[in-house]
mmCIF file of C-alpha atoms in Angstrom:
data_model
loop_
_atom_site.group_PDB
_atom_site.id
_atom_site.type_symbol
_atom_site.label_atom_id
_atom_site.label_comp_id
_atom_site.label_asym_id
_atom_site.label_seq_id
_atom_site.Cartn_x
_atom_site.Cartn_y
_atom_site.Cartn_z
ATOM 1 C CA MET R 177 -28.971 -2.036 -2.333
ATOM 2 C CA SER R 178 -26.924 -3.528 0.485
ATOM 3 C CA ASP R 179 -27.256 -2.186 4.007
ATOM 4 C CA PRO R 180 -24.185 0.042 4.728
ATOM 5 C CA GLN R 181 -24.112 -1.046 8.384
ATOM 6 C CA LEU R 182 -24.195 -4.727 7.411
ATOM 7 C CA LEU R 183 -21.389 -4.147 4.885
ATOM 8 C CA ASN R 184 -19.372 -2.344 7.532
ATOM 9 C CA ASP R 185 -19.860 -5.178 10.055
ATOM 10 C CA GLN R 186 -18.880 -7.817 7.470
ATOM 11 C CA ARG R 187 -15.705 -5.927 6.560
ATOM 12 C CA LYS R 188 -14.800 -5.374 10.226
ATOM 13 C CA ALA R 189 -15.127 -9.102 11.045
ATOM 14 C CA LEU R 190 -13.147 -10.079 7.948
ATOM 15 C CA ARG R 191 -10.456 -7.513 8.764
ATOM 16 C CA ARG R 192 -10.057 -8.991 12.236
ATOM 17 C CA SER R 193 -9.721 -12.605 11.028
ATOM 18 C CA LEU R 194 -7.322 -11.750 8.163
ATOM 19 C CA ARG R 195 -5.066 -9.723 10.459
ATOM 20 C CA GLN R 196 -4.913 -12.687 12.827
ATOM 21 C CA ARG R 197 -4.098 -14.943 9.882
ATOM 22 C CA ARG R 198 -1.075 -12.912 8.772
ATOM 23 C CA ARG R 199 0.147 -12.390 12.360
ATOM 24 C CA ALA R 200 0.155 -16.190 12.787
ATOM 25 C CA LEU R 201 2.849 -16.620 10.110
ATOM 26 C CA THR R 202 6.244 -17.703 11.459
ATOM 27 C CA ARG R 203 9.377 -15.633 10.852
ATOM 28 C CA ALA R 204 10.537 -18.175 8.284
ATOM 29 C CA GLN R 205 7.183 -17.970 6.459
ATOM 30 C CA GLN R 206 7.355 -14.162 6.526
ATOM 31 C CA ARG R 207 10.883 -14.215 5.098
ATOM 32 C CA GLN R 208 9.964 -16.665 2.315
ATOM 33 C CA ALA R 209 6.871 -14.615 1.444
ATOM 34 C CA THR R 210 8.945 -11.416 1.301
ATOM 35 C CA GLU R 211 11.482 -12.992 -1.075
ATOM 36 C CA ALA R 212 8.749 -14.338 -3.362
ATOM 37 C CA LEU R 213 6.856 -11.020 -3.342
ATOM 38 C CA CYS R 214 9.940 -8.986 -4.246
ATOM 39 C CA ARG R 215 10.801 -11.424 -7.049
ATOM 40 C CA ARG R 216 7.327 -10.952 -8.553
ATOM 41 C CA LEU R 217 7.449 -7.178 -8.170
ATOM 42 C CA ARG R 218 10.854 -6.891 -9.866
ATOM 43 C CA GLY R 219 9.380 -8.674 -12.898
ATOM 44 C CA LEU R 220 6.526 -6.186 -13.410
ATOM 45 C CA PRO R 221 6.975 -3.571 -16.194
ATOM 46 C CA GLU R 222 5.411 -0.791 -14.099
ATOM 47 C CA VAL R 223 7.890 -1.497 -11.278
ATOM 48 C CA GLN R 224 10.850 -1.625 -13.673
ATOM 49 C CA ARG R 225 9.851 1.733 -15.239
ATOM 50 C CA ALA R 226 9.115 3.601 -12.008
ATOM 51 C CA ARG R 227 11.463 6.348 -10.832
ATOM 52 C CA ARG R 228 9.431 7.756 -7.909
ATOM 53 C CA VAL R 229 8.178 4.873 -5.791
ATOM 54 C CA ALA R 230 6.171 5.009 -2.559
ATOM 55 C CA LEU R 231 6.202 1.986 -0.293
ATOM 56 C CA TYR R 232 5.613 1.411 3.427
ATOM 57 C CA LEU R 233 7.377 0.028 6.492
ATOM 58 C CA PRO R 234 5.606 -3.201 7.525
ATOM 59 C CA ASN R 235 3.598 -3.337 10.740
ATOM 60 C CA ASP R 236 1.191 -5.813 12.350
ATOM 61 C CA GLY R 237 2.360 -8.795 10.250
ATOM 62 C CA GLU R 238 2.147 -6.967 6.884
ATOM 63 C CA ILE R 239 4.239 -8.391 4.074
ATOM 64 C CA ASP R 240 7.578 -6.606 3.718
ATOM 65 C CA ALA R 241 8.409 -4.912 0.407
ATOM 66 C CA THR R 242 11.411 -2.962 1.761
ATOM 67 C CA PRO R 243 14.048 -5.389 0.361
ATOM 68 C CA LEU R 244 13.178 -3.681 -2.966
ATOM 69 C CA LEU R 245 14.781 -0.450 -1.712
ATOM 70 C CA ARG R 246 18.350 -1.393 -2.617
ATOM 71 C CA TRP R 247 17.261 -2.647 -6.060
ATOM 72 C CA LEU R 248 15.290 0.582 -6.678
ATOM 73 C CA ARG R 249 18.250 2.776 -5.702
ATOM 74 C CA ARG R 250 20.560 0.842 -8.029
ATOM 75 C CA ARG R 251 18.133 1.681 -10.829
ATOM 76 C CA GLY R 252 18.207 5.379 -9.953
ATOM 77 C CA ALA R 253 14.727 5.436 -8.418
ATOM 78 C CA ARG R 254 13.748 7.558 -5.389
ATOM 79 C CA ALA R 255 11.801 5.942 -2.553
ATOM 80 C CA TYR R 256 9.059 7.691 -0.566
ATOM 81 C CA LEU R 257 7.245 6.755 2.634
ATOM 82 C CA PRO R 258 3.717 7.756 3.644
ATOM 83 C CA VAL R 259 3.428 10.172 6.570
ATOM 84 C CA LEU R 260 0.153 11.004 8.335
ATOM 85 C CA ARG R 261 -0.385 14.644 7.455
ATOM 86 C CA PRO R 262 -0.770 16.842 10.521
ATOM 87 C CA LEU R 263 -3.929 18.968 10.511
ATOM 88 C CA ALA R 264 -5.335 17.179 7.442
ATOM 89 C CA GLU R 265 -8.006 14.607 8.051
ATOM 90 C CA ASN R 266 -6.824 11.096 7.216
ATOM 91 C CA ARG R 267 -4.534 12.064 4.347
ATOM 92 C CA LEU R 268 -0.939 11.202 3.563
ATOM 93 C CA TRP R 269 2.221 13.059 2.667
ATOM 94 C CA PHE R 270 4.886 11.152 0.722
ATOM 95 C CA VAL R 271 8.396 11.955 1.964
ATOM 96 C CA HIS R 272 11.695 10.996 0.327
ATOM 97 C CA TYR R 273 13.280 8.179 2.350
ATOM 98 C CA HIS R 274 16.937 7.151 2.660
ATOM 99 C CA ALA R 275 19.262 5.772 5.354
ATOM 100 C CA ALA R 276 19.715 9.177 7.066
ATOM 101 C CA THR R 277 16.016 10.150 7.185
ATOM 102 C CA PRO R 278 15.055 11.051 10.795
ATOM 103 C CA MET R 279 12.243 8.746 11.886
ATOM 104 C CA THR R 280 9.525 8.822 14.524
ATOM 105 C CA ARG R 281 6.414 6.811 15.415
ATOM 106 C CA ASN R 282 2.971 8.083 14.465
ATOM 107 C CA ARG R 283 -0.172 7.780 16.559
ATOM 108 C CA PHE R 284 -0.621 4.160 15.412
ATOM 109 C CA GLY R 285 2.914 3.264 16.518
ATOM 110 C CA ILE R 286 4.103 2.953 12.885
ATOM 111 C CA ARG R 287 7.556 4.307 11.987
ATOM 112 C CA GLU R 288 7.534 7.201 9.525
ATOM 113 C CA PRO R 289 9.776 10.155 8.582
ATOM 114 C CA ASP R 290 9.715 12.860 11.255
ATOM 115 C CA THR R 291 7.021 15.480 10.535
ATOM 116 C CA ARG R 292 9.392 18.467 10.832
ATOM 117 C CA HIS R 293 11.753 16.810 8.358
ATOM 118 C CA GLY R 294 8.902 15.850 6.020
ATOM 119 C CA ALA R 295 7.259 19.285 6.113
ATOM 120 C CA HIS R 296 9.890 20.645 3.691
ATOM 121 C CA ARG R 297 8.343 20.663 0.227
ATOM 122 C CA ALA R 298 11.630 19.679 -1.412
ATOM 123 C CA ARG R 299 11.489 16.351 0.453
ATOM 124 C CA GLN R 300 7.907 15.577 -0.561
ATOM 125 C CA SER R 301 6.233 14.259 -3.669
ATOM 126 C CA PRO R 302 2.603 15.130 -4.352
ATOM 127 C CA PRO R 303 0.629 11.870 -4.770
ATOM 128 C CA TRP R 304 -0.079 12.566 -8.474
ATOM 129 C CA ALA R 305 3.675 12.921 -9.228
ATOM 130 C CA LEU R 306 4.572 9.443 -7.956
ATOM 131 C CA ASP R 307 5.090 6.751 -10.612
ATOM 132 C CA LEU R 308 4.197 3.793 -8.410
ATOM 133 C CA VAL R 309 2.638 3.199 -5.000
ATOM 134 C CA LEU R 310 2.945 -0.129 -3.180
ATOM 135 C CA LEU R 311 0.221 -0.171 -0.554
ATOM 136 C CA PRO R 312 -0.507 -2.703 2.177
ATOM 137 C CA LEU R 313 -3.768 -4.671 2.194
ATOM 138 C CA VAL R 314 -5.650 -6.622 4.817
ATOM 139 C CA GLY R 315 -7.495 -8.744 2.234
ATOM 140 C CA PHE R 316 -8.028 -9.154 -1.521
ATOM 141 C CA ASP R 317 -10.042 -11.281 -3.941
ATOM 142 C CA ASP R 318 -9.765 -12.580 -7.518
ATOM 143 C CA LEU R 319 -11.546 -9.521 -8.932
ATOM 144 C CA GLY R 320 -8.914 -7.201 -7.504
ATOM 145 C CA ASN R 321 -11.141 -5.866 -4.739
ATOM 146 C CA ARG R 322 -9.181 -4.929 -1.631
ATOM 147 C CA LEU R 323 -9.762 -4.557 2.078
ATOM 148 C CA GLY R 324 -7.652 -1.910 3.814
ATOM 149 C CA MET R 325 -7.148 -1.145 7.496
ATOM 150 C CA GLY R 326 -10.329 0.917 7.605
ATOM 151 C CA GLY R 327 -8.810 4.374 8.134
ATOM 152 C CA GLY R 328 -9.311 5.452 4.521
ATOM 153 C CA PHE R 329 -5.875 7.120 4.305
ATOM 154 C CA TYR R 330 -4.982 5.754 0.870
ATOM 155 C CA ASP R 331 -8.554 6.115 -0.436
ATOM 156 C CA ARG R 332 -8.631 9.828 0.437
ATOM 157 C CA SER R 333 -5.078 10.506 -0.719
ATOM 158 C CA PHE R 334 -5.637 8.818 -4.104
ATOM 159 C CA ALA R 335 -9.294 9.650 -4.747
ATOM 160 C CA PHE R 336 -8.060 11.842 -7.639
ATOM 161 C CA THR R 337 -7.044 8.695 -9.587
ATOM 162 C CA ARG R 338 -10.720 8.242 -10.522
ATOM 163 C CA GLN R 339 -10.421 11.359 -12.720
ATOM 164 C CA ARG R 340 -8.385 11.892 -15.875
ATOM 165 C CA GLY R 341 -4.893 13.281 -15.434
ATOM 166 C CA PRO R 342 -1.447 12.201 -14.212
ATOM 167 C CA ARG R 343 -1.627 9.360 -11.721
ATOM 168 C CA PRO R 344 0.648 6.722 -10.237
ATOM 169 C CA ARG R 345 0.194 3.007 -10.708
ATOM 170 C CA LEU R 346 -1.337 1.595 -7.530
ATOM 171 C CA ILE R 347 -0.271 -1.934 -6.582
ATOM 172 C CA GLY R 348 -1.563 -3.601 -3.446
ATOM 173 C CA VAL R 349 0.722 -6.139 -1.786
ATOM 174 C CA ALA R 350 -0.214 -8.864 0.681
ATOM 175 C CA HIS R 351 0.525 -12.344 1.972
ATOM 176 C CA ASP R 352 -1.307 -14.940 -0.085
ATOM 177 C CA CYS R 353 -3.070 -16.134 3.090
ATOM 178 C CA GLN R 354 -4.976 -12.807 2.923
ATOM 179 C CA HIS R 355 -6.672 -13.912 -0.292
ATOM 180 C CA VAL R 356 -10.417 -14.617 -0.075
ATOM 181 C CA GLU R 357 -12.831 -15.797 -2.741
ATOM 182 C CA ARG R 358 -14.999 -12.676 -2.723
ATOM 183 C CA LEU R 359 -14.780 -9.473 -0.706
ATOM 184 C CA PRO R 360 -17.772 -7.305 0.217
ATOM 185 C CA PHE R 361 -17.123 -4.352 -2.114
ATOM 186 C CA ALA R 362 -17.291 -0.762 -0.883
ATOM 187 C CA GLY R 363 -17.795 2.005 -3.454
ATOM 188 C CA TRP R 364 -15.252 4.332 -1.819
ATOM 189 C CA ASP R 365 -12.334 1.908 -2.324
ATOM 190 C CA VAL R 366 -9.886 3.366 -4.853
ATOM 191 C CA PRO R 367 -9.374 0.790 -7.648
ATOM 192 C CA LEU R 368 -5.917 -0.765 -7.940
ATOM 193 C CA ASP R 369 -3.945 -1.568 -11.087
ATOM 194 C CA ALA R 370 -2.749 -4.867 -9.636
ATOM 195 C CA ILE R 371 -2.484 -6.882 -6.451
ATOM 196 C CA VAL R 372 0.665 -8.921 -5.854
ATOM 197 C CA SER R 373 1.137 -11.596 -3.211
ATOM 198 C CA ASP R 374 3.906 -14.117 -2.667
ATOM 199 C CA ARG R 375 1.978 -16.556 -4.904
ATOM 200 C CA ARG R 376 -0.083 -14.629 -7.445
ATOM 201 C CA ILE R 377 -0.624 -11.445 -9.431
ATOM 202 C CA VAL R 378 -4.214 -10.238 -9.794
ATOM 203 C CA ARG R 379 -5.090 -7.717 -12.509
ATOM 204 C CA PRO R 380 -8.543 -6.252 -11.765
ATOM 205 C CA GLN R 381 -11.153 -6.513 -14.504
ATOM 206 C CA ARG R 382 -12.456 -3.022 -13.843
ATOM 207 C CA HIS R 383 -10.007 -0.234 -14.570
ATOM 208 C CA GLN R 384 -10.909 3.365 -13.911
ATOM 209 C CA HIS R 385 -8.463 5.963 -15.194
#
């Protein structure tokens, strides 16, 4: 069995170098990657079918999936953004997002719908009721393993997807420069249905439904 501390140190070092790698991309490279990513996503059946879609506002050099918003709205889909839940340890709310949504910055400096606005149940979707979640990654490999930011927000919020029952499709998105040959795997990582970058689509071998 691998040493948990060693695994943690390996993942921390990899996280640091991959974040630097994506931050080093020029604006032109970011824009090209965004266009290629959105083209790939629009071609996926699970994206075409989805009516309740969660995505994120990019931060720290993350690839930008928000150009999909207009396309989703034209198809009659509703978009949701993650919000750090107050008083709930490292879990997310998903709040309906549109042009008039009041926004604020959370404790990480990331823009999200204002908590008072998002606290209304009518504006939220429970995670299990979403059709599709596009989540940011720090790194990924050919087996579909992923490396997140380390806070565990998505892992806790979607831990239920390991059980039977209604669940959204989970698709990780990243710049292709965040691809590595093999990631140190952590058992708490929630498995994804696919990972999409500007250059490839990875379908994990191991599906847990």
